[in-house]
Amino acid sequence: MIKKLTSVIEWSTLLFSTGIVCLFLIIILWDLISKGAPSLSWEFVSTLPREGMTKGGILPAIIGTVLLTMITALVAVPFGISCAIYLNEYASDNWLTRLIRACIRNLAGVPSIIYGLFGLALFVQGLQMGTSLMSAGFTLGLLSLPYIIITTEEALRRIPASTREAALAVGATQFESIIDVVLPSALPGILTGVVLTLSRAAGETAPILFTGVAFYINNPSGFLNQEFMSLPYHLYMLSTQHQAIEEVRPLAYGTALVLIIVVFLLNLTAFYIRYKHSKNE
Amino acid sequence: MNKDDIKLSASSVNLWFGKKQVLKDINISFPKNQITALIGPSGCGKSTLLRCFNRMHDLSPDARIEGEFLLEQRDLYERGLSVTEVRSRIGMVFQKANPFPKSIYENINYGLKINDVPKEKRQDIIENALKESYIWEEVKDEMQKPATRLSGGQQQRLCIARAVSLRPEVILMDEPCSALDPLSTLKIEELIVKLKKDYTIIIVTHNMQQAQRVADKTVFMYLGEIIEEGDTNTLFSDPKNDLTANYVKGHFG
């Protein structure tokens, strides 16, 4: 009897926690969609802002965020995955490797504003890249690296030694066994890590604040060496810094919704690739 | 034994993992076109010894190997001999079937591809290897199916096909049936016996009935040493060493 009662309590505690989490998610989404959807229109996503941001669209911010995420990916994904492969497949387990691993884990915990300042010092000033799309992309790339390394390493670690040995035993070199067998098997895990990291990077404001983002630019095209607009920063300005906050509130909600949609699309791509992969398993 | 009949041999082999000595002064030879079983309790070093022959310890940084391994007259650890060549001449089948997460076709094709077998020859080789491993009839219509969807026994036969497709001279088998049901085990054992006319086979097994069913020669190992070796029937019916006697009678293991 007591046992039955405790099991009911355990079960309902877990259900309650899950319910609370879902509830918040639903409230946030509902709030965003109900207030943001009315401002969504083709014009909103395809035109420049007008009349001091009170009218018009957010095209430059969308382009800015998409390009920024792409640069981040170009910097972080190849280096991150290579680094994880080295650490997990090649490096021997000694104090140096453990130190490097500890540093990477610590880097993942460094607040993003620190990366912003570092990017300002290194890319904007040190390497004379100025406040630009490139500086901001590199800064976000650095921010993303530790996450990609950690998640990729986790994914590689889950591949059993017998899979690697299968390739070695038919005469593959270690490199061939990694490229042809280990990486494809670990792809779903790696991809999940990459997408989660990039979605986070796409929503970051602090690291791009000093390195390239602008409140307003009057052309939609993103040049690597120029300042750019981005969705999260645009949202921040519209909600807290604009001179007519009440007037632009619907636009702010619209921007938030677009940001969520961009991130969602990113996740959907990863989901699709994982689905195709699992069908081949 | 006549020198020409010896396919593979090891002499004065000592092996350490870190500070722990796992193999102690091993001297052994494997006759050509015969099946040799390595038996002994868990941790006696039989798998470790097996893996020395296709240099599977090369990537473990804490393994230290002393001694000489010869494939016919060739030193397997000689500088001029690449590890990939060793592995294409000495194939291996593992304890747990480990097909690549690719299609059935690609599982065999991959080994051929990285060993630079010309494309036009591969189709025949793949078909022959599958026939030789008695799995062709079961998979010929679904070569593009992922290998991981086959049953455990089929997967293991596919792994054997993968090994024989490279025409090795020796096949090492590390408890190939330990994860299989009795029927699949029987099929694999039949296959192993049929393969011996073309290959020299070394099989590590926990299963003493299996050793008696398939092996011509049996080697009993205990705590990293070879205790007794000889003709399978003699070793099981008339063991000379007390340890061997106790082990083959099932008193410990």
Short mmCIF file of C-alpha atoms in Angstrom, two decimals:
data_model
loop_
_atom_site.label_atom_id
_atom_site.label_comp_id
_atom_site.label_asym_id
_atom_site.label_seq_id
_atom_site.Cartn_x
_atom_site.Cartn_y
_atom_site.Cartn_z
CA MET A 1 0.00 0.00 0.00
CA ILE A 2 2.76 2.41 1.07
CA LYS A 3 4.81 1.32 -1.89
CA LYS A 4 1.96 2.02 -4.24
CA LEU A 5 1.45 5.44 -2.71
CA THR A 6 5.12 6.42 -3.04
CA SER A 7 5.18 5.26 -6.63
CA VAL A 8 2.16 7.45 -7.36
CA ILE A 9 3.91 10.39 -5.69
CA GLU A 10 7.13 9.80 -7.62
CA TRP A 11 5.28 9.50 -10.86
CA SER A 12 3.19 12.60 -10.32
CA THR A 13 6.23 14.67 -9.27
CA LEU A 14 7.92 13.84 -12.56
CA LEU A 15 4.75 14.54 -14.50
CA PHE A 16 4.30 17.83 -12.64
CA SER A 17 7.86 18.95 -13.49
CA THR A 18 7.39 18.06 -17.13
CA GLY A 19 4.07 19.90 -17.12
CA ILE A 20 5.60 23.07 -15.65
CA VAL A 21 8.36 23.10 -18.27
CA CYS A 22 5.91 22.58 -21.11
CA LEU A 23 3.59 25.21 -19.67
CA PHE A 24 6.28 27.90 -19.78
CA LEU A 25 7.22 26.90 -23.30
CA ILE A 26 3.60 27.14 -24.41
CA ILE A 27 3.09 30.51 -22.70
CA ILE A 28 6.19 31.96 -24.34
CA LEU A 29 5.27 30.64 -27.77
CA TRP A 30 1.65 31.71 -27.40
CA ASP A 31 2.65 35.22 -26.31
CA LEU A 32 5.10 35.55 -29.20
CA ILE A 33 2.80 34.16 -31.84
CA SER A 34 -0.33 36.01 -30.77
CA LYS A 35 1.44 39.37 -30.58
CA GLY A 36 3.98 38.84 -33.33
CA ALA A 37 1.93 37.16 -36.03
CA PRO A 38 -0.09 40.30 -36.94
CA SER A 39 3.10 42.16 -37.88
CA LEU A 40 4.36 39.33 -40.07
CA SER A 41 3.89 39.98 -43.73
CA TRP A 42 5.88 39.63 -46.90
CA GLU A 43 6.70 43.31 -46.61
CA PHE A 44 8.02 42.80 -43.08
CA VAL A 45 10.60 40.23 -44.12
CA SER A 46 11.52 41.73 -47.48
CA THR A 47 11.96 45.48 -47.02
CA LEU A 48 14.21 47.91 -45.22
CA PRO A 49 13.10 49.64 -42.02
CA ARG A 50 11.53 53.06 -42.60
CA GLU A 51 10.78 56.19 -40.62
CA GLY A 52 13.09 55.59 -37.71
CA MET A 53 12.21 51.88 -37.44
CA THR A 54 8.55 52.57 -36.79
CA LYS A 55 7.54 51.21 -40.18
CA GLY A 56 8.88 48.91 -42.84
CA GLY A 57 10.58 45.57 -42.53
CA ILE A 58 13.60 43.87 -41.04
CA LEU A 59 15.27 42.44 -44.14
CA PRO A 60 18.79 43.68 -43.25
CA ALA A 61 18.52 42.08 -39.82
CA ILE A 62 17.45 38.74 -41.30
CA ILE A 63 20.26 38.79 -43.84
CA GLY A 64 22.70 39.88 -41.14
CA THR A 65 21.73 37.05 -38.79
CA VAL A 66 21.80 34.41 -41.53
CA LEU A 67 25.22 35.51 -42.83
CA LEU A 68 26.56 35.86 -39.31
CA THR A 69 25.48 32.31 -38.46
CA MET A 70 27.07 31.03 -41.66
CA ILE A 71 30.40 32.68 -40.85
CA THR A 72 30.18 31.33 -37.31
CA ALA A 73 29.60 27.86 -38.73
CA LEU A 74 32.48 28.19 -41.20
CA VAL A 75 34.84 29.11 -38.37
CA ALA A 76 33.59 26.82 -35.62
CA VAL A 77 32.47 23.63 -37.38
CA PRO A 78 35.64 22.57 -39.24
CA PHE A 79 38.00 23.56 -36.44
CA GLY A 80 35.73 22.24 -33.71
CA ILE A 81 35.21 18.85 -35.34
CA SER A 82 38.91 18.48 -36.23
CA CYS A 83 39.89 19.36 -32.70
CA ALA A 84 37.42 16.84 -31.25
CA ILE A 85 38.71 14.14 -33.61
CA TYR A 86 42.26 14.86 -32.54
CA LEU A 87 41.42 14.81 -28.84
CA ASN A 88 39.29 11.69 -28.97
CA GLU A 89 41.03 9.59 -31.62
CA TYR A 90 44.68 10.58 -31.68
CA ALA A 91 45.78 12.31 -28.49
CA SER A 92 47.10 10.01 -25.81
CA ASP A 93 45.54 10.28 -22.40
CA ASN A 94 48.15 12.27 -20.50
CA TRP A 95 48.17 15.37 -18.30
CA LEU A 96 48.48 17.71 -21.29
CA THR A 97 45.40 16.32 -23.01
CA ARG A 98 43.47 16.44 -19.75
CA LEU A 99 44.56 20.05 -19.26
CA ILE A 100 43.44 20.98 -22.77
CA ARG A 101 40.12 19.26 -22.21
CA ALA A 102 39.61 21.06 -18.91
CA CYS A 103 40.38 24.39 -20.58
CA ILE A 104 37.85 23.72 -23.33
CA ARG A 105 35.20 22.90 -20.75
CA ASN A 106 36.00 26.09 -18.88
CA LEU A 107 35.85 28.13 -22.08
CA ALA A 108 32.31 26.86 -22.60
CA GLY A 109 31.40 28.50 -19.30
CA VAL A 110 32.91 31.91 -20.03
CA PRO A 111 30.19 34.60 -20.26
CA SER A 112 29.55 35.72 -23.82
CA ILE A 113 30.29 39.37 -23.08
CA ILE A 114 33.90 38.36 -22.38
CA TYR A 115 34.08 36.89 -25.87
CA GLY A 116 32.72 40.22 -27.14
CA LEU A 117 35.53 42.13 -25.45
CA PHE A 118 38.09 39.61 -26.64
CA GLY A 119 36.78 39.90 -30.20
CA LEU A 120 36.99 43.68 -29.93
CA ALA A 121 40.61 43.48 -28.82
CA LEU A 122 41.73 40.78 -31.25
CA PHE A 123 39.75 41.11 -34.46
CA VAL A 124 38.48 44.70 -34.45
CA GLN A 125 41.58 46.39 -33.09
CA GLY A 126 44.45 43.91 -33.20
CA LEU A 127 43.90 42.51 -36.67
CA GLN A 128 42.43 45.80 -37.93
CA MET A 129 39.26 44.17 -39.22
CA GLY A 130 37.15 46.99 -37.82
CA THR A 131 33.61 46.59 -36.55
CA SER A 132 32.35 44.30 -39.27
CA LEU A 133 30.39 41.18 -40.13
CA MET A 134 33.66 39.26 -40.27
CA SER A 135 34.85 40.38 -36.82
CA ALA A 136 31.50 39.49 -35.30
CA GLY A 137 31.37 36.14 -37.11
CA PHE A 138 34.86 35.20 -35.93
CA THR A 139 33.97 36.22 -32.38
CA LEU A 140 30.84 34.08 -32.41
CA GLY A 141 32.90 31.30 -33.98
CA LEU A 142 35.27 31.37 -31.01
CA LEU A 143 32.31 31.34 -28.65
CA SER A 144 30.86 28.29 -30.41
CA LEU A 145 34.09 26.28 -30.65
CA PRO A 146 34.10 24.75 -27.16
CA TYR A 147 30.48 23.59 -27.46
CA ILE A 148 31.12 21.96 -30.82
CA ILE A 149 34.29 20.29 -29.55
CA ILE A 150 32.55 18.95 -26.45
CA THR A 151 29.45 17.63 -28.23
CA THR A 152 31.48 16.13 -31.09
CA GLU A 153 33.78 14.40 -28.64
CA GLU A 154 30.75 12.97 -26.83
CA ALA A 155 29.37 11.71 -30.14
CA LEU A 156 32.70 10.11 -31.09
CA ARG A 157 33.06 8.49 -27.69
CA ARG A 158 29.75 6.68 -28.18
CA ILE A 159 31.07 4.85 -31.24
CA PRO A 160 32.31 1.47 -29.96
CA ALA A 161 35.94 0.45 -30.44
CA SER A 162 34.75 -2.57 -32.42
CA THR A 163 33.51 -0.29 -35.19
CA ARG A 164 36.94 1.30 -35.55
CA GLU A 165 38.61 -2.12 -35.42
CA ALA A 166 36.35 -3.40 -38.18
CA ALA A 167 37.79 -0.78 -40.51
CA LEU A 168 41.37 -1.26 -39.32
CA ALA A 169 41.09 -5.03 -39.76
CA VAL A 170 40.31 -4.71 -43.48
CA GLY A 171 43.40 -2.58 -43.94
CA ALA A 172 42.13 0.96 -43.43
CA THR A 173 44.53 3.47 -41.96
CA GLN A 174 43.44 5.20 -38.78
CA PHE A 175 42.50 8.28 -40.79
CA GLU A 176 40.45 6.24 -43.27
CA SER A 177 38.66 4.45 -40.45
CA ILE A 178 37.72 7.81 -38.92
CA ILE A 179 36.59 9.47 -42.16
CA ASP A 180 34.78 6.48 -43.67
CA VAL A 181 33.31 4.71 -40.67
CA VAL A 182 33.53 6.62 -37.39
CA LEU A 183 32.40 10.06 -38.58
CA PRO A 184 29.37 8.78 -40.54
CA SER A 185 28.25 6.78 -37.51
CA ALA A 186 28.70 9.76 -35.22
CA LEU A 187 27.06 12.20 -37.64
CA PRO A 188 23.65 12.46 -35.94
CA GLY A 189 25.25 13.27 -32.60
CA ILE A 190 27.69 15.74 -34.11
CA LEU A 191 24.91 17.42 -36.06
CA THR A 192 22.74 17.84 -32.98
CA GLY A 193 25.62 19.55 -31.21
CA VAL A 194 26.37 21.79 -34.18
CA VAL A 195 22.77 22.88 -34.62
CA LEU A 196 22.18 23.57 -30.93
CA THR A 197 25.39 25.58 -30.82
CA LEU A 198 24.56 27.56 -33.95
CA SER A 199 21.02 28.28 -32.76
CA ARG A 200 22.50 29.66 -29.61
CA ALA A 201 25.04 31.71 -31.55
CA ALA A 202 22.31 33.11 -33.82
CA GLY A 203 20.54 34.51 -30.77
CA GLU A 204 23.60 36.02 -29.09
CA THR A 205 23.78 39.78 -28.63
CA ALA A 206 26.67 40.48 -26.29
CA PRO A 207 29.57 39.18 -28.43
CA ILE A 208 28.50 41.14 -31.52
CA LEU A 209 27.72 44.32 -29.61
CA PHE A 210 31.28 45.66 -29.80
CA THR A 211 32.40 43.78 -32.88
CA GLY A 212 30.09 44.78 -35.68
CA VAL A 213 26.39 45.00 -35.13
CA ALA A 214 24.66 48.28 -35.98
CA PHE A 215 21.31 49.71 -35.02
CA TYR A 216 20.51 50.76 -38.54
CA ILE A 217 22.05 50.36 -41.96
CA ASN A 218 20.30 51.53 -45.06
CA ASN A 219 21.10 48.71 -47.43
CA PRO A 220 20.13 45.08 -47.25
CA SER A 221 23.37 43.53 -48.45
CA GLY A 222 25.87 42.19 -45.99
CA PHE A 223 29.49 42.92 -46.80
CA LEU A 224 32.12 41.10 -44.80
CA ASN A 225 33.98 44.29 -43.97
CA GLN A 226 30.94 46.37 -43.03
CA GLU A 227 28.68 46.69 -40.04
CA PHE A 228 25.43 44.79 -40.18
CA MET A 229 22.06 44.46 -38.51
CA SER A 230 21.01 41.34 -36.65
CA LEU A 231 17.73 40.04 -35.31
CA PRO A 232 18.58 39.71 -31.60
CA TYR A 233 20.20 43.14 -31.44
CA HIS A 234 17.35 44.68 -33.42
CA LEU A 235 14.94 43.13 -30.95
CA TYR A 236 16.91 44.48 -28.02
CA MET A 237 16.93 48.01 -29.49
CA LEU A 238 13.25 47.96 -30.36
CA SER A 239 12.22 46.74 -26.92
CA THR A 240 14.43 48.89 -24.72
CA GLN A 241 16.28 51.66 -26.57
CA HIS A 242 13.84 53.05 -29.10
CA GLN A 243 12.42 56.51 -28.61
CA ALA A 244 8.90 55.28 -29.30
CA ILE A 245 8.85 51.95 -27.56
CA GLU A 246 5.08 51.55 -27.41
CA GLU A 247 4.73 52.32 -31.10
CA VAL A 248 7.30 49.74 -32.24
CA ARG A 249 6.21 47.00 -29.83
CA PRO A 250 4.37 45.00 -32.53
CA LEU A 251 7.51 45.15 -34.69
CA ALA A 252 9.56 43.91 -31.76
CA TYR A 253 7.25 40.91 -31.37
CA GLY A 254 7.40 40.33 -35.10
CA THR A 255 11.21 40.37 -34.96
CA ALA A 256 11.22 37.91 -32.08
CA LEU A 257 8.95 35.58 -34.01
CA VAL A 258 11.18 35.76 -37.09
CA LEU A 259 14.24 34.98 -34.96
CA ILE A 260 12.49 31.94 -33.53
CA ILE A 261 11.48 30.82 -37.01
CA VAL A 262 15.06 31.14 -38.29
CA VAL A 263 16.32 29.01 -35.40
CA PHE A 264 13.48 26.55 -35.91
CA LEU A 265 14.36 26.18 -39.60
CA LEU A 266 17.95 25.45 -38.60
CA ASN A 267 16.75 22.72 -36.25
CA LEU A 268 14.43 21.33 -38.88
CA THR A 269 17.35 20.87 -41.29
CA ALA A 270 19.24 18.90 -38.68
CA PHE A 271 16.15 16.86 -37.88
CA TYR A 272 15.75 16.02 -41.55
CA ILE A 273 19.37 14.92 -41.95
CA ARG A 274 19.13 12.77 -38.82
CA TYR A 275 15.92 11.22 -40.10
CA LYS A 276 17.49 10.35 -43.46
CA HIS A 277 20.50 8.93 -41.67
CA SER A 278 18.44 6.76 -39.31
CA LYS A 279 16.63 5.26 -42.29
CA ASN A 280 19.97 3.99 -43.56
CA GLU A 281 20.99 2.44 -40.27
CA MET B 1 56.44 -30.26 -37.72
CA ASN B 2 57.95 -29.56 -41.11
CA LYS B 3 59.01 -25.95 -41.51
CA ASP B 4 57.00 -25.51 -44.71
CA ASP B 5 53.83 -26.49 -42.93
CA ILE B 6 54.05 -23.61 -40.50
CA LYS B 7 52.07 -20.60 -41.60
CA LEU B 8 52.33 -18.33 -38.63
CA SER B 9 54.52 -18.36 -35.58
CA ALA B 10 55.51 -16.35 -32.55
CA SER B 11 58.63 -16.78 -30.49
CA SER B 12 59.77 -15.39 -27.13
CA VAL B 13 56.78 -13.09 -26.96
CA ASN B 14 56.26 -10.92 -23.89
CA LEU B 15 53.57 -8.27 -23.77
CA TRP B 16 52.81 -5.63 -21.18
CA PHE B 17 49.86 -3.28 -20.81
CA GLY B 18 51.41 -0.51 -18.76
CA LYS B 19 53.15 -2.31 -15.91
CA LYS B 20 51.03 -5.44 -16.13
CA GLN B 21 52.55 -8.34 -18.02
CA VAL B 22 49.82 -10.05 -20.02
CA LEU B 23 51.82 -12.50 -22.13
CA LYS B 24 54.82 -14.38 -20.79
CA ASP B 25 57.40 -16.02 -23.01
CA ILE B 26 55.01 -17.32 -25.65
CA ASN B 27 56.37 -19.69 -28.27
CA ILE B 28 53.87 -21.07 -30.67
CA SER B 29 53.35 -22.00 -34.30
CA PHE B 30 50.24 -22.45 -36.37
CA PRO B 31 50.15 -25.12 -39.08
CA LYS B 32 49.03 -24.18 -42.58
CA ASN B 33 45.43 -24.90 -43.61
CA GLN B 34 44.49 -26.07 -40.20
CA ILE B 35 42.29 -24.70 -37.48
CA THR B 36 43.97 -23.94 -34.18
CA ALA B 37 41.86 -23.16 -31.13
CA LEU B 38 43.13 -20.97 -28.30
CA ILE B 39 41.33 -21.86 -25.10
CA GLY B 40 41.67 -20.77 -21.50
CA PRO B 41 39.83 -18.87 -18.78
CA SER B 42 38.93 -15.17 -19.20
CA GLY B 43 41.92 -12.87 -18.94
CA CYS B 44 44.47 -15.54 -19.81
CA GLY B 45 45.72 -13.48 -22.75
CA LYS B 46 44.35 -15.53 -25.65
CA SER B 47 42.64 -12.57 -27.36
CA THR B 48 45.67 -10.40 -26.65
CA LEU B 49 47.91 -12.95 -28.34
CA LEU B 50 45.53 -13.24 -31.29
CA ARG B 51 45.54 -9.48 -31.80
CA CYS B 52 49.34 -9.38 -31.93
CA PHE B 53 49.27 -11.15 -35.28
CA ASN B 54 47.40 -8.44 -37.18
CA ARG B 55 49.02 -5.69 -35.12
CA MET B 56 45.80 -4.56 -33.48
CA HIS B 57 47.83 -3.32 -30.50
CA ASP B 58 49.60 -0.73 -32.66
CA LEU B 59 47.18 1.97 -31.57
CA SER B 60 47.19 1.23 -27.84
CA PRO B 61 49.89 3.50 -26.46
CA ASP B 62 50.38 1.49 -23.26
CA ALA B 63 51.01 -1.85 -24.98
CA ARG B 64 54.64 -2.95 -25.17
CA ILE B 65 55.50 -6.02 -27.21
CA GLU B 66 58.71 -8.04 -27.28
CA GLY B 67 59.47 -11.05 -29.42
CA GLU B 68 59.17 -12.16 -32.99
CA PHE B 69 56.07 -12.81 -35.09
CA LEU B 70 56.53 -14.52 -38.43
CA LEU B 71 54.12 -14.99 -41.30
CA GLU B 72 55.97 -17.75 -43.12
CA GLN B 73 59.44 -16.18 -43.12
CA ARG B 74 58.34 -12.55 -42.95
CA ASP B 75 58.63 -10.56 -39.72
CA LEU B 76 55.22 -8.98 -39.13
CA TYR B 77 56.69 -6.07 -37.20
CA GLU B 78 59.50 -5.38 -39.67
CA ARG B 79 59.98 -1.73 -40.53
CA GLY B 80 59.46 -2.08 -44.26
CA LEU B 81 56.14 -3.90 -43.88
CA SER B 82 53.10 -1.66 -43.64
CA VAL B 83 50.44 -2.47 -41.10
CA THR B 84 47.77 -2.32 -43.80
CA GLU B 85 49.59 -5.03 -45.75
CA VAL B 86 49.77 -7.19 -42.63
CA ARG B 87 46.04 -6.77 -42.15
CA SER B 88 45.18 -7.57 -45.73
CA ARG B 89 47.17 -10.81 -45.43
CA ILE B 90 45.85 -11.63 -41.96
CA GLY B 91 42.12 -11.01 -41.68
CA MET B 92 40.10 -10.83 -38.51
CA VAL B 93 36.59 -11.65 -37.32
CA PHE B 94 35.54 -10.16 -34.00
CA GLN B 95 33.66 -11.32 -30.95
CA LYS B 96 30.65 -9.14 -31.62
CA ALA B 97 29.63 -8.89 -35.26
CA ASN B 98 30.69 -5.42 -36.29
CA PRO B 99 29.46 -4.70 -39.80
CA PHE B 100 29.98 -1.13 -40.97
CA PRO B 101 26.89 1.04 -40.67
CA LYS B 102 26.56 0.81 -44.45
CA SER B 103 24.75 -1.41 -46.94
CA ILE B 104 25.53 -5.12 -47.27
CA TYR B 105 27.22 -4.45 -50.61
CA GLU B 106 29.25 -1.57 -49.24
CA ASN B 107 30.39 -3.66 -46.27
CA ILE B 108 32.43 -5.87 -48.57
CA ASN B 109 33.14 -3.21 -51.18
CA TYR B 110 34.78 -0.92 -48.63
CA GLY B 111 37.66 -3.26 -47.88
CA LEU B 112 38.25 -3.82 -51.59
CA LYS B 113 38.14 -0.11 -52.29
CA ILE B 114 40.73 0.88 -49.71
CA ASN B 115 42.97 -1.97 -50.83
CA ASP B 116 42.84 -0.59 -54.40
CA VAL B 117 41.08 -3.54 -55.98
CA PRO B 118 39.99 -2.33 -59.45
CA LYS B 119 36.30 -1.50 -59.71
CA GLU B 120 35.49 -3.94 -62.51
CA LYS B 121 36.76 -6.89 -60.46
CA ARG B 122 34.86 -6.06 -57.31
CA GLN B 123 31.41 -7.33 -58.28
CA ASP B 124 32.68 -10.90 -58.76
CA ILE B 125 34.78 -10.80 -55.63
CA ILE B 126 31.86 -9.58 -53.54
CA GLU B 127 29.59 -12.30 -54.91
CA ASN B 128 32.20 -15.01 -54.33
CA ALA B 129 32.99 -13.86 -50.83
CA LEU B 130 29.30 -13.95 -49.93
CA LYS B 131 28.93 -17.41 -51.48
CA GLU B 132 32.04 -18.65 -49.72
CA SER B 133 30.52 -17.49 -46.43
CA TYR B 134 27.15 -19.11 -47.17
CA ILE B 135 25.18 -15.91 -46.89
CA TRP B 136 24.73 -15.14 -50.60
CA GLU B 137 21.34 -16.86 -50.91
CA GLU B 138 19.99 -14.86 -47.98
CA VAL B 139 21.16 -11.43 -49.12
CA LYS B 140 21.50 -11.52 -52.91
CA ASP B 141 18.20 -9.67 -53.47
CA GLU B 142 18.80 -6.94 -50.96
CA MET B 143 22.39 -5.92 -51.34
CA GLN B 144 21.54 -2.29 -50.66
CA LYS B 145 19.86 -3.05 -47.33
CA PRO B 146 21.71 -1.70 -44.26
CA ALA B 147 23.85 -4.51 -42.85
CA THR B 148 22.75 -3.67 -39.33
CA ARG B 149 19.25 -4.98 -40.14
CA LEU B 150 20.53 -8.54 -40.62
CA SER B 151 20.24 -11.03 -37.77
CA GLY B 152 23.24 -11.54 -35.47
CA GLY B 153 24.30 -14.75 -37.19
CA GLN B 154 23.94 -13.23 -40.65
CA GLN B 155 25.95 -10.20 -39.55
CA GLN B 156 28.75 -12.45 -38.35
CA ARG B 157 28.76 -14.38 -41.62
CA LEU B 158 28.86 -11.05 -43.45
CA CYS B 159 31.90 -10.11 -41.34
CA ILE B 160 33.53 -13.40 -42.34
CA ALA B 161 32.71 -12.62 -45.98
CA ARG B 162 34.30 -9.21 -45.49
CA ALA B 163 37.45 -10.88 -44.20
CA VAL B 164 37.66 -13.52 -46.95
CA SER B 165 36.93 -11.00 -49.73
CA LEU B 166 40.47 -9.70 -49.28
CA ARG B 167 41.90 -13.20 -49.86
CA PRO B 168 43.94 -13.24 -46.68
CA GLU B 169 46.26 -16.12 -45.88
CA VAL B 170 45.26 -16.31 -42.25
CA ILE B 171 41.93 -15.55 -40.56
CA LEU B 172 41.93 -14.69 -36.87
CA MET B 173 38.63 -15.28 -35.08
CA ASP B 174 38.06 -13.83 -31.65
CA GLU B 175 35.19 -15.80 -30.09
CA PRO B 176 33.13 -15.41 -33.25
CA CYS B 177 30.10 -17.25 -31.86
CA SER B 178 29.96 -15.99 -28.31
CA ALA B 179 27.04 -13.65 -29.03
CA LEU B 180 25.09 -16.10 -31.20
CA ASP B 181 22.33 -18.64 -30.65
CA PRO B 182 23.12 -22.37 -31.07
CA LEU B 183 21.74 -22.59 -34.61
CA SER B 184 23.74 -19.62 -35.90
CA THR B 185 26.76 -20.98 -34.05
CA LEU B 186 26.39 -24.30 -35.87
CA LYS B 187 26.26 -22.53 -39.24
CA ILE B 188 29.38 -20.52 -38.47
CA GLU B 189 31.22 -23.61 -37.28
CA GLU B 190 30.38 -25.46 -40.50
CA LEU B 191 31.60 -22.45 -42.40
CA ILE B 192 34.86 -22.30 -40.45
CA VAL B 193 35.59 -25.95 -41.17
CA LYS B 194 34.91 -25.40 -44.88
CA LEU B 195 37.18 -22.36 -44.99
CA LYS B 196 40.20 -24.27 -43.77
CA LYS B 197 41.09 -25.66 -47.18
CA ASP B 198 41.93 -22.12 -48.32
CA TYR B 199 42.95 -20.40 -45.11
CA THR B 200 44.87 -20.94 -41.94
CA ILE B 201 42.48 -20.25 -39.09
CA ILE B 202 43.12 -19.35 -35.47
CA ILE B 203 40.04 -19.25 -33.29
CA VAL B 204 39.82 -18.03 -29.73
CA THR B 205 36.96 -19.70 -27.91
CA HIS B 206 35.48 -20.10 -24.48
CA ASN B 207 33.48 -23.01 -25.62
CA MET B 208 35.34 -26.28 -25.24
CA GLN B 209 32.80 -28.24 -27.26
CA GLN B 210 33.38 -25.78 -30.06
CA ALA B 211 37.14 -26.28 -29.90
CA GLN B 212 36.61 -30.05 -30.12
CA ARG B 213 34.15 -29.70 -32.99
CA VAL B 214 36.25 -27.47 -35.23
CA ALA B 215 39.91 -27.42 -34.21
CA ASP B 216 42.73 -29.63 -35.44
CA LYS B 217 45.09 -28.29 -32.85
CA THR B 218 44.31 -26.77 -29.46
CA VAL B 219 46.39 -24.51 -27.27
CA PHE B 220 45.56 -24.06 -23.61
CA MET B 221 46.63 -20.78 -22.03
CA TYR B 222 46.55 -19.75 -18.40
CA LEU B 223 47.63 -16.42 -16.86
CA GLY B 224 49.50 -15.31 -19.96
CA GLU B 225 51.40 -18.52 -20.51
CA ILE B 226 50.95 -21.47 -22.81
CA ILE B 227 50.40 -24.44 -20.53
CA GLU B 228 49.85 -27.13 -23.09
CA GLU B 229 49.34 -27.49 -26.82
CA GLY B 230 48.73 -30.34 -29.12
CA ASP B 231 46.37 -32.30 -31.28
CA THR B 232 42.81 -31.45 -30.19
CA ASN B 233 41.72 -35.00 -29.45
CA THR B 234 44.81 -35.74 -27.41
CA LEU B 235 44.62 -32.51 -25.46
CA PHE B 236 41.03 -33.13 -24.45
CA SER B 237 41.19 -36.88 -23.86
CA ASP B 238 44.65 -37.15 -22.40
CA PRO B 239 45.92 -33.83 -21.06
CA LYS B 240 49.43 -33.96 -19.66
CA ASN B 241 49.20 -31.01 -17.35
CA ASP B 242 46.93 -30.95 -14.28
CA LEU B 243 45.77 -27.42 -15.01
CA THR B 244 44.74 -28.42 -18.51
CA ALA B 245 42.98 -31.47 -17.18
CA ASN B 246 41.04 -29.43 -14.65
CA TYR B 247 40.11 -26.82 -17.21
CA VAL B 248 38.94 -29.15 -19.95
CA LYS B 249 36.90 -31.11 -17.41
CA GLY B 250 35.21 -27.87 -16.42
CA HIS B 251 36.55 -27.63 -12.86
CA PHE B 252 37.36 -23.97 -13.37
CA GLY B 253 37.03 -21.44 -16.15
#
